[in-house]
Tab-separated table of C-alpha atoms and ligand atoms in Angstrom:
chain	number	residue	atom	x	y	z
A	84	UNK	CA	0.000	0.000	0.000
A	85	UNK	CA	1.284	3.392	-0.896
A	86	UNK	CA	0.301	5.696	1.742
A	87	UNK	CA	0.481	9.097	-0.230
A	88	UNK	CA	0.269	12.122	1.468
A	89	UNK	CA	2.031	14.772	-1.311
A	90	UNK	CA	-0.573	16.526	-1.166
A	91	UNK	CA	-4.207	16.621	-1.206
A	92	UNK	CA	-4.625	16.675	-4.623
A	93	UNK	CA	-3.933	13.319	-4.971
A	94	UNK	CA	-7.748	12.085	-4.214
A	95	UNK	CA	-9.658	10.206	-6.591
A	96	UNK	CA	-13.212	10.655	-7.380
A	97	UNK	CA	-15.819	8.483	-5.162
A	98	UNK	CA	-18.497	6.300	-6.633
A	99	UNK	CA	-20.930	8.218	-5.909
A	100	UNK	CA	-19.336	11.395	-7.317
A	101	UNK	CA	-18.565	9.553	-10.494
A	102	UNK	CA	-22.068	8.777	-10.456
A	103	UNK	CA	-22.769	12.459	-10.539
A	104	UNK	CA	-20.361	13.370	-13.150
A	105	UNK	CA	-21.542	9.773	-15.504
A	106	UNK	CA	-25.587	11.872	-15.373
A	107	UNK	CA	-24.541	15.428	-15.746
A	108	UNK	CA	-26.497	17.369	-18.033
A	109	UNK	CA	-23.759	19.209	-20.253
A	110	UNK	CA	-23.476	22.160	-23.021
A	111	UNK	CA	-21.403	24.432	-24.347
A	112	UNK	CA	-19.974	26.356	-21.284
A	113	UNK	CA	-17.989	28.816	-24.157
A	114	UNK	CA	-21.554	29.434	-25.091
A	115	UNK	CA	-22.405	30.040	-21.452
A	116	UNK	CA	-25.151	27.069	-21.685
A	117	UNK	CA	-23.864	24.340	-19.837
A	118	UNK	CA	-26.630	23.842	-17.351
A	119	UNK	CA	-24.392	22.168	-14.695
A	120	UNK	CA	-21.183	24.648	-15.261
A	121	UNK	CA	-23.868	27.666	-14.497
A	122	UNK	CA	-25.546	25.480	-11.492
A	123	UNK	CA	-22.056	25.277	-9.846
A	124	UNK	CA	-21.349	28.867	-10.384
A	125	UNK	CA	-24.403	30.174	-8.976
A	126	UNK	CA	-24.326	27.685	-6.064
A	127	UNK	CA	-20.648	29.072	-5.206
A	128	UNK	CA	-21.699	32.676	-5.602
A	129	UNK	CA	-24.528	32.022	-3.371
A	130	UNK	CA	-22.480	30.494	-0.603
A	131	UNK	CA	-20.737	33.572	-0.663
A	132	UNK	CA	-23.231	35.860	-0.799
A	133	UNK	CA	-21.280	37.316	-3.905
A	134	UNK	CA	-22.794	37.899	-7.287
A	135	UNK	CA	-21.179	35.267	-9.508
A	136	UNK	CA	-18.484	33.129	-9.902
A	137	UNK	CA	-16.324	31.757	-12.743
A	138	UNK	CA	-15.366	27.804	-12.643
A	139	UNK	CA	-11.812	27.140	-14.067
A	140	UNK	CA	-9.142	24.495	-14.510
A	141	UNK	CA	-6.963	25.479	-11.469
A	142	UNK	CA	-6.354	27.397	-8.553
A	143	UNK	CA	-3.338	29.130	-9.971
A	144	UNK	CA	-6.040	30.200	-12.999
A	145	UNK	CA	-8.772	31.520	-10.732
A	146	UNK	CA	-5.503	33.328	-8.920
A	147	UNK	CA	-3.950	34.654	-12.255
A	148	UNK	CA	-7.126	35.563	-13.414
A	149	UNK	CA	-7.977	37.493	-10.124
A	150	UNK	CA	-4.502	39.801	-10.307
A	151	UNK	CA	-4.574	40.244	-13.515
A	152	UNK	CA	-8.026	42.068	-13.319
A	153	UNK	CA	-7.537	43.861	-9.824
A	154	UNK	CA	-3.934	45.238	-11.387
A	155	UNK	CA	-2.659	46.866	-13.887
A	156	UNK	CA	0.378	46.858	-15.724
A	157	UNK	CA	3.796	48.059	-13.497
A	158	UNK	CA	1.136	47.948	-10.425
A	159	UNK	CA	2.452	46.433	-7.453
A	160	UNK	CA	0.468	43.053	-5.369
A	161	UNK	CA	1.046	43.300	-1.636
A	162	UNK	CA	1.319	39.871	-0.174
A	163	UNK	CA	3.213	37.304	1.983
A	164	UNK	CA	6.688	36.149	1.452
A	165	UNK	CA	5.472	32.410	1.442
A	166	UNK	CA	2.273	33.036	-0.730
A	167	UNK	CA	1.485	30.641	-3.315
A	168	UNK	CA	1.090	33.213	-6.171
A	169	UNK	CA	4.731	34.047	-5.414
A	170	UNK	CA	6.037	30.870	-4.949
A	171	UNK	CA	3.808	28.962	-6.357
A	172	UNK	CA	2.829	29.807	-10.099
A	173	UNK	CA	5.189	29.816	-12.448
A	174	UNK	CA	5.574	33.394	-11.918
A	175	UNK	CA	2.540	34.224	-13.634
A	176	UNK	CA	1.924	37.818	-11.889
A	177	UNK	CA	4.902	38.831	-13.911
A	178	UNK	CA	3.590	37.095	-16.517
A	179	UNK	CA	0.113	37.608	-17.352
A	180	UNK	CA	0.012	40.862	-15.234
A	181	UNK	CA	3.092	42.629	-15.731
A	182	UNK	CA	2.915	43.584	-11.889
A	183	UNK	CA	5.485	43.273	-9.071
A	184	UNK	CA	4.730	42.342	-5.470
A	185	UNK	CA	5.404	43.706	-2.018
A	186	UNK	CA	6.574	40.901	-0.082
A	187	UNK	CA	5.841	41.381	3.714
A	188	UNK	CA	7.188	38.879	6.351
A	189	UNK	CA	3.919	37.871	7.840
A	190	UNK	CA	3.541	35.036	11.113
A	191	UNK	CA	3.792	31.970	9.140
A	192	UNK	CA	2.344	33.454	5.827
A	193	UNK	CA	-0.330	35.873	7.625
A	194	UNK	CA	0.099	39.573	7.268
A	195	UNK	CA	-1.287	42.307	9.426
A	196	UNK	CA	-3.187	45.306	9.257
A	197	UNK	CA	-0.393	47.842	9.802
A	198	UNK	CA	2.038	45.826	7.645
A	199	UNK	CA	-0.413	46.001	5.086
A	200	UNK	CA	-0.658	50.419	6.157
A	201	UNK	CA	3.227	50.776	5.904
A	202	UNK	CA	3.180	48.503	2.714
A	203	UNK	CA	0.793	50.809	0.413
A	204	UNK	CA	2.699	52.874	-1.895
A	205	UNK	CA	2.455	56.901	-1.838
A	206	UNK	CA	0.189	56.827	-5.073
A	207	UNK	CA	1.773	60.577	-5.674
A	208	UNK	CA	5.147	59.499	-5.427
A	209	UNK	CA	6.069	58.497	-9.207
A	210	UNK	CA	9.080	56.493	-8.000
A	211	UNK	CA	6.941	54.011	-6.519
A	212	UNK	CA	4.995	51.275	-8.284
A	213	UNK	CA	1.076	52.079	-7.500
A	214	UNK	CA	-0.192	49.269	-5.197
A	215	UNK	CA	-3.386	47.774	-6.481
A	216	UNK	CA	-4.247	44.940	-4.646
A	217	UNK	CA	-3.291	42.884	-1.541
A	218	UNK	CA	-3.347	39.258	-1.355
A	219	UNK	CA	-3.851	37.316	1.424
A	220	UNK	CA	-3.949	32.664	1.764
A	221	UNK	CA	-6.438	31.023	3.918
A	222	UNK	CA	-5.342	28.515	4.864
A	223	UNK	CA	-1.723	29.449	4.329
A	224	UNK	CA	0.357	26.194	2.761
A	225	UNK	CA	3.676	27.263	3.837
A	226	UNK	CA	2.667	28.056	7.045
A	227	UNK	CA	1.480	24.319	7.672
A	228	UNK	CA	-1.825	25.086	7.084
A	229	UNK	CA	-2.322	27.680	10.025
A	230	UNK	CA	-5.259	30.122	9.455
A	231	UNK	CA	-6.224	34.355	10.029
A	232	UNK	CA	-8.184	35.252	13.113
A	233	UNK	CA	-11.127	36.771	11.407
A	234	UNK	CA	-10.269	39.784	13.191
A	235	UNK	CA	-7.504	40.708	11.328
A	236	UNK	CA	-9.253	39.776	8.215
A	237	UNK	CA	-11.567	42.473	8.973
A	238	UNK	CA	-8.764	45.199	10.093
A	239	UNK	CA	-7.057	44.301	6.693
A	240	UNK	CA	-10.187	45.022	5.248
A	241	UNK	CA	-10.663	48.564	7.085
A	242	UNK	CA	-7.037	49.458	5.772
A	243	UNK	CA	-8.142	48.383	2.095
A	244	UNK	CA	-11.466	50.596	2.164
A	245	UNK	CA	-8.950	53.410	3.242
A	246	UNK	CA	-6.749	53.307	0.362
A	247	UNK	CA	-9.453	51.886	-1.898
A	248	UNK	CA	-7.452	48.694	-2.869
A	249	UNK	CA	-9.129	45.703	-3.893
A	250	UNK	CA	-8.520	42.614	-1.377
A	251	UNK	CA	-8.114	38.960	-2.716
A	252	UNK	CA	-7.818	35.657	-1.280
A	253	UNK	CA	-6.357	33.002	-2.211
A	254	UNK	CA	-8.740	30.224	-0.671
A	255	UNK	CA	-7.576	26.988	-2.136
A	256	UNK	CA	-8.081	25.661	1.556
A	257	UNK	CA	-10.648	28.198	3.008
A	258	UNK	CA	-12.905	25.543	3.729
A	259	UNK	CA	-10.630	23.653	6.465
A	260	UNK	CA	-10.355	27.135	8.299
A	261	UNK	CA	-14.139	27.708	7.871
A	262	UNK	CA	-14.892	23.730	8.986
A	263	UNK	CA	-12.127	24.377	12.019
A	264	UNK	CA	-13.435	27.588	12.971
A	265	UNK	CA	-17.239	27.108	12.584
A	266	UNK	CA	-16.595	31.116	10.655
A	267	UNK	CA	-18.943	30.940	7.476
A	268	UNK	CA	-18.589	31.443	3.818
A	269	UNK	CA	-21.161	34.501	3.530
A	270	UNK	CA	-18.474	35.804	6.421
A	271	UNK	CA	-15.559	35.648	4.444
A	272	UNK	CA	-17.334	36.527	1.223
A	273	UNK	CA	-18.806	39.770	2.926
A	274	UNK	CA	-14.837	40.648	3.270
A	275	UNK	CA	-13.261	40.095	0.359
A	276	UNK	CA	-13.669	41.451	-2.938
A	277	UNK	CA	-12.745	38.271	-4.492
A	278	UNK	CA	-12.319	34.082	-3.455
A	279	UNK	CA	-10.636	31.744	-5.004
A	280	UNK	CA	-11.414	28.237	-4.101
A	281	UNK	CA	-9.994	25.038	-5.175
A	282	UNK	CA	-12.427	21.655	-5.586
A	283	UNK	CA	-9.694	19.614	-6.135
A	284	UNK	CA	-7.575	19.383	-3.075
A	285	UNK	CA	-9.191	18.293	0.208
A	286	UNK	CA	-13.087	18.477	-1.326
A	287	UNK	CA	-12.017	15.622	-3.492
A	288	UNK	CA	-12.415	16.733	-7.009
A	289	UNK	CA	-10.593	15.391	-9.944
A	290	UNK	CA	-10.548	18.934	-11.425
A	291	UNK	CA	-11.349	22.676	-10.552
A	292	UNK	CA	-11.291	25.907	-9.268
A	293	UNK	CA	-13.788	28.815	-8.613
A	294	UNK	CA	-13.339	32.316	-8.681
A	295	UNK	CA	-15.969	34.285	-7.251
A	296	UNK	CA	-16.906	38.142	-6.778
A	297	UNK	CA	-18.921	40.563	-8.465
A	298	UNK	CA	-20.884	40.467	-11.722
A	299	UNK	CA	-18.283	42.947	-13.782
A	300	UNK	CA	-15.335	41.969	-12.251
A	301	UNK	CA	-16.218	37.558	-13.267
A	302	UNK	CA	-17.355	38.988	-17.319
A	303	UNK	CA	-13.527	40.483	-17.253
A	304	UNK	CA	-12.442	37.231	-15.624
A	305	UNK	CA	-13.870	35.422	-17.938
A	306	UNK	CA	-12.587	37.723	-21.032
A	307	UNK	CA	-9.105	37.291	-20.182
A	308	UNK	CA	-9.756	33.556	-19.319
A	309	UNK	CA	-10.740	33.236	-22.918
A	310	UNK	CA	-8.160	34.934	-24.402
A	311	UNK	CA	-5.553	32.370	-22.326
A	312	UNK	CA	-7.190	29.345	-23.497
A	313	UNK	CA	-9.262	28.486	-20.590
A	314	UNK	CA	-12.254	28.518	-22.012
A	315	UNK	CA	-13.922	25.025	-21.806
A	316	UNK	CA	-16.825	22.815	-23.618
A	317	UNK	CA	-19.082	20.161	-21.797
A	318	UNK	CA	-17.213	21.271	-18.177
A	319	UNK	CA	-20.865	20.183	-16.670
A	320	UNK	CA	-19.056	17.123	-16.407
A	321	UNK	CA	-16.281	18.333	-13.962
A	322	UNK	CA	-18.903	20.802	-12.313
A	323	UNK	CA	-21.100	17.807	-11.505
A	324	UNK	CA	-17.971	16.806	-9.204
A	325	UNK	CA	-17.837	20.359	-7.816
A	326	UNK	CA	-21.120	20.362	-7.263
A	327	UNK	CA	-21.431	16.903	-5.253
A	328	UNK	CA	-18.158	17.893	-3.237
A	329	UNK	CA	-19.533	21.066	-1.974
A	330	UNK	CA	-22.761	18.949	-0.998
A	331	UNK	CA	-20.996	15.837	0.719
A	332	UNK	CA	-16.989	16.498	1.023
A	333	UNK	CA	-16.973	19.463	3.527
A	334	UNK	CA	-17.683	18.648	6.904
A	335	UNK	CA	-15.552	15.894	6.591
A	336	UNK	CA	-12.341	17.903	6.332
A	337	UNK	CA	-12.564	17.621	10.161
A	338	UNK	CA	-11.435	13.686	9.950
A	339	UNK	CA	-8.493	14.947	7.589
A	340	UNK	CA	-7.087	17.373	10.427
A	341	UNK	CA	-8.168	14.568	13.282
A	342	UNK	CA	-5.272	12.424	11.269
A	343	UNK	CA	-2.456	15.299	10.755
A	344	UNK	CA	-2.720	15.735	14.316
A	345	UNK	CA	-2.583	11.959	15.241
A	346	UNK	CA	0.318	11.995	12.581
A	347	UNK	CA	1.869	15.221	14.835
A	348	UNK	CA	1.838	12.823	17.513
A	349	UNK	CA	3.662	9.770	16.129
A	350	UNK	CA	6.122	11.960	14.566
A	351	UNK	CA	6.691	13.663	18.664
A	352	UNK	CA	9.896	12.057	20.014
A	353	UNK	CA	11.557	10.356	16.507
A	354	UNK	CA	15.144	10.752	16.381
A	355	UNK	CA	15.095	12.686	13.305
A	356	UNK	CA	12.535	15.297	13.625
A	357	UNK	CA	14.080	18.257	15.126
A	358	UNK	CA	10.708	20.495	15.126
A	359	UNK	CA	6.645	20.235	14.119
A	360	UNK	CA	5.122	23.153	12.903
A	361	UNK	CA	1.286	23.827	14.899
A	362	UNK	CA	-0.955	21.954	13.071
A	363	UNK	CA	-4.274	23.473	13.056
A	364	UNK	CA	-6.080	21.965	10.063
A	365	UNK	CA	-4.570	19.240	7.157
A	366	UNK	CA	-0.673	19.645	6.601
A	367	UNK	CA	1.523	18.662	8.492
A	368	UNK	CA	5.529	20.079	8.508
A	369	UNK	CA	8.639	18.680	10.126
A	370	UNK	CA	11.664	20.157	10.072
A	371	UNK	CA	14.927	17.451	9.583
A	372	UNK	CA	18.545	18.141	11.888
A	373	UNK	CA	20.929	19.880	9.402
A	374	UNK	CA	22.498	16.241	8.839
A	375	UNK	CA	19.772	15.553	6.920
A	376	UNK	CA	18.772	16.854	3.681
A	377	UNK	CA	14.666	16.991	2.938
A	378	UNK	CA	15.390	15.518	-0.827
A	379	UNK	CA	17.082	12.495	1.198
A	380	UNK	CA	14.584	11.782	3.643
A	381	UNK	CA	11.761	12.064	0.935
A	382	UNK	CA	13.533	9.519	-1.515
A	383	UNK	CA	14.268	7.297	1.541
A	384	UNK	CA	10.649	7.467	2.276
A	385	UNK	CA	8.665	6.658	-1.311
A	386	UNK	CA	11.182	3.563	-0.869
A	387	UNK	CA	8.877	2.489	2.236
A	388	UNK	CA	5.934	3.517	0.136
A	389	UNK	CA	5.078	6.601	1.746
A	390	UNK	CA	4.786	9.825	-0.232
A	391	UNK	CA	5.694	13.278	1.124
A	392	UNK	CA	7.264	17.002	-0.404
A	393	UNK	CA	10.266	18.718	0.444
A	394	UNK	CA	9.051	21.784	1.704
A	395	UNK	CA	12.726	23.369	2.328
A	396	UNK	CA	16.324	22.442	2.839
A	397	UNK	CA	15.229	20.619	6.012
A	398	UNK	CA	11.351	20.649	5.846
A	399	UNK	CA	8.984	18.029	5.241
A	400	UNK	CA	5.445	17.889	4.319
A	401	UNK	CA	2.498	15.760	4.747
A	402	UNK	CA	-1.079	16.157	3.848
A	403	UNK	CA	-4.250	14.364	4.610
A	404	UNK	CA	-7.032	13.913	2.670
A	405	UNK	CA	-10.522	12.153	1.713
A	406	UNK	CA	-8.235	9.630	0.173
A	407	UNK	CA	-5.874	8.748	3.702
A	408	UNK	CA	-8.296	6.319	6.088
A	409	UNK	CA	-7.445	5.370	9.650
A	410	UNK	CA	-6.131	2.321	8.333
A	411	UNK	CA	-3.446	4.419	5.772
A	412	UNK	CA	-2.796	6.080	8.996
A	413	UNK	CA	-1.989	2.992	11.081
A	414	UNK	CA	0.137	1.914	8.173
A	415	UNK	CA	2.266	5.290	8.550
A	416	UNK	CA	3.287	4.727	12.226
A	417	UNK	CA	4.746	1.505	11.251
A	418	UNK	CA	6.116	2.750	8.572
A	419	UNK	CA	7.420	6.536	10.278
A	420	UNK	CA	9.333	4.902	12.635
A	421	UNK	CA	11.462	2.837	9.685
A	422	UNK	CA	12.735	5.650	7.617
A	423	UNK	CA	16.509	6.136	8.554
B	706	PLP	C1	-2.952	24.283	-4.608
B	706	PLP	C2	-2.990	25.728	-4.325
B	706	PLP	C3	-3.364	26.647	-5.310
B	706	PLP	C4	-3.766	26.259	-6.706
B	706	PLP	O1	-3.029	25.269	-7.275
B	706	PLP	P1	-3.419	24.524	-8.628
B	706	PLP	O2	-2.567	23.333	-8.592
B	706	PLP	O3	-3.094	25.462	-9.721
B	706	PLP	O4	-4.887	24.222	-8.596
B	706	PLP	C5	-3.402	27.970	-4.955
B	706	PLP	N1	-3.083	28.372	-3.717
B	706	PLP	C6	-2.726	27.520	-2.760
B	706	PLP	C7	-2.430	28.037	-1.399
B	706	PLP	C8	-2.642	26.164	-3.022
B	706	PLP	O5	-2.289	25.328	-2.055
């Protein structure tokens, strides 16, 4: 058995969501009549309490597709230092935006308020780069998955009114904060001016993304999602699996987090973890002595049959997911302990 937690990505569809995408009722979605694309759409706007949504390929898309319409060309994105649309995507904000980015040493990937103050460029200055958006993950990857206090959310938020910036979030795991911290969407979607979520990490999907905000700012979205390629055929199929996730794969992120922190406890006391990041919803990071590179201990580990990422020089990563049962996780403590 290959216990595999890369990432939670790695889930394969369910029966019974197969069974949803085998009956989906498709169309053209490029058309804008694919009855189960526009079903998924509204039902993620509505969650929201935003005025439509766009469903796309990936989570870097709905990103890209999000900066690209807040900015504008030599603008600069305020952010974290460990944010995924820095890291993370190929960088596209260069790319597709022609934008720079601020990059502000948050608490394990979260920014404050009066970082995000001191950050804003003097729009009068013309040495500066004008800031045009600010960025913020929930939950935050490289930060082991830790999530924002809603309060500072909302002081971020104040900050953003003042300077009339647009504020984004990069929710490809907003749902374990909002399942951890009984907060709901129509809470978070009152805040920000646009969400992206992903389907396809711990909800289970094989495929998919959603970006959601207003009415205007989803037609540009969808423009310059066009105009990259993006734009997609019978997608009901995919949505169907969106659709059924958001329905049955939600509450359950609360068993994935039970196992990363029964997996924080087995890894408490081996010889070769020097350090375990909090782990307050899925992931799970470890950080290696300096005798031990992260490239090393992850080779040495897929030959025990247990997948994980390098996540720095000395940092590990695990993720749970729908796919990782109580019976993957018994096979992991056996097989922990037998690394080096
Ligand atoms: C996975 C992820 C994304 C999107 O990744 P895709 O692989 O492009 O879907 C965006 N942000 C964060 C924080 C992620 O973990």
């Amino acid at each position: 058995m290959f216990i595999d937690l890369r990432s939670d990505t790695v889930t394969k569809p369910t029966q019974g969501m197969k069974e949803a995408m085998f009956t989906a009722e498709v169309g053209d979605d490029v058309f804008g009549d694919d009855p189960t694309v526009i079903a998924l759409e509204e039902k993620a706007a509505t969650m929201f309490g935003k005025e439509a949504a766009l469903f796309c390929a990936s989570g870097t898309m709905t990103n890209q597709l999000a900066i690209r319409v807040h900015t504008s060309p030599g603008s600069e994105v305020i952010c974290d230092k460990l944010s995924h649309i820095y890291l993370y995507e190929g960088g596209g904000i260069a790319l597709n935006s022609l934008s720079s980015l601020k990059l502000l040493e948050g608490n394990k990937g979260r920014i404050n308020a009066q970082q995000v103050r001191d950050a804003i460029n003097n729009p009068e200055d013309i040495h500066q780069p004008i800031t045009s958006l600010v960025s913020l993950e929930n939950t935050m990857n490289k930060g082991g998955g830790c999530y924002y206090d809603l309060a500072e959310i909302e002081a971020i938020r104040v900050v953003c009114n003042e300077h009339q910036l647009p504020l984004h979030l990069d929710g490809a795991r907003l749902f374990n904060a909002l399942v951890e911290t009984n907060e709901s969407a129509l809470t978070h979607g009152n805040l920000f001016d646009s969400i992206s979520i992903c389907l396809s990490k711990g909800l289970g999907c094989p495929v998919g993304s959603l970006l959601i905000g207003k009415k205007d700012f989803i037609k540009k979205a969808r423009r310059v999602r066009k105009a990259m390629g993006g734009g997609w055929r019978q997608a009901g199929f995919l949505a169907a699996a969106g659709i059924y996730a958001l329905d049955n794969h939600v509450e359950r992120l609360k068993e994935d987090h039970a196992r990363a922190r029964e997996i924080g406890i087995m890894l408490q006391g081996l010889p070769f973890v020097e350090e375990i990041y909090p782990i307050d919803t899925n992931i799970v990071i470890f950080r290696l002595p300096d005798s031990i590179l992260a490239t090393e201990f992850v080779a040495k580990a897929k030959e025990q049959n247990l997948g994980c990422v390098t996540f720095g020089k000395h940092l590990v990563r695990f993720v749970t997911h729908h796919d990782f049962s109580d019976e993957h996780l018994a096979a992991f403590e056996k097989t922990i302990k037998q690394i080096i």
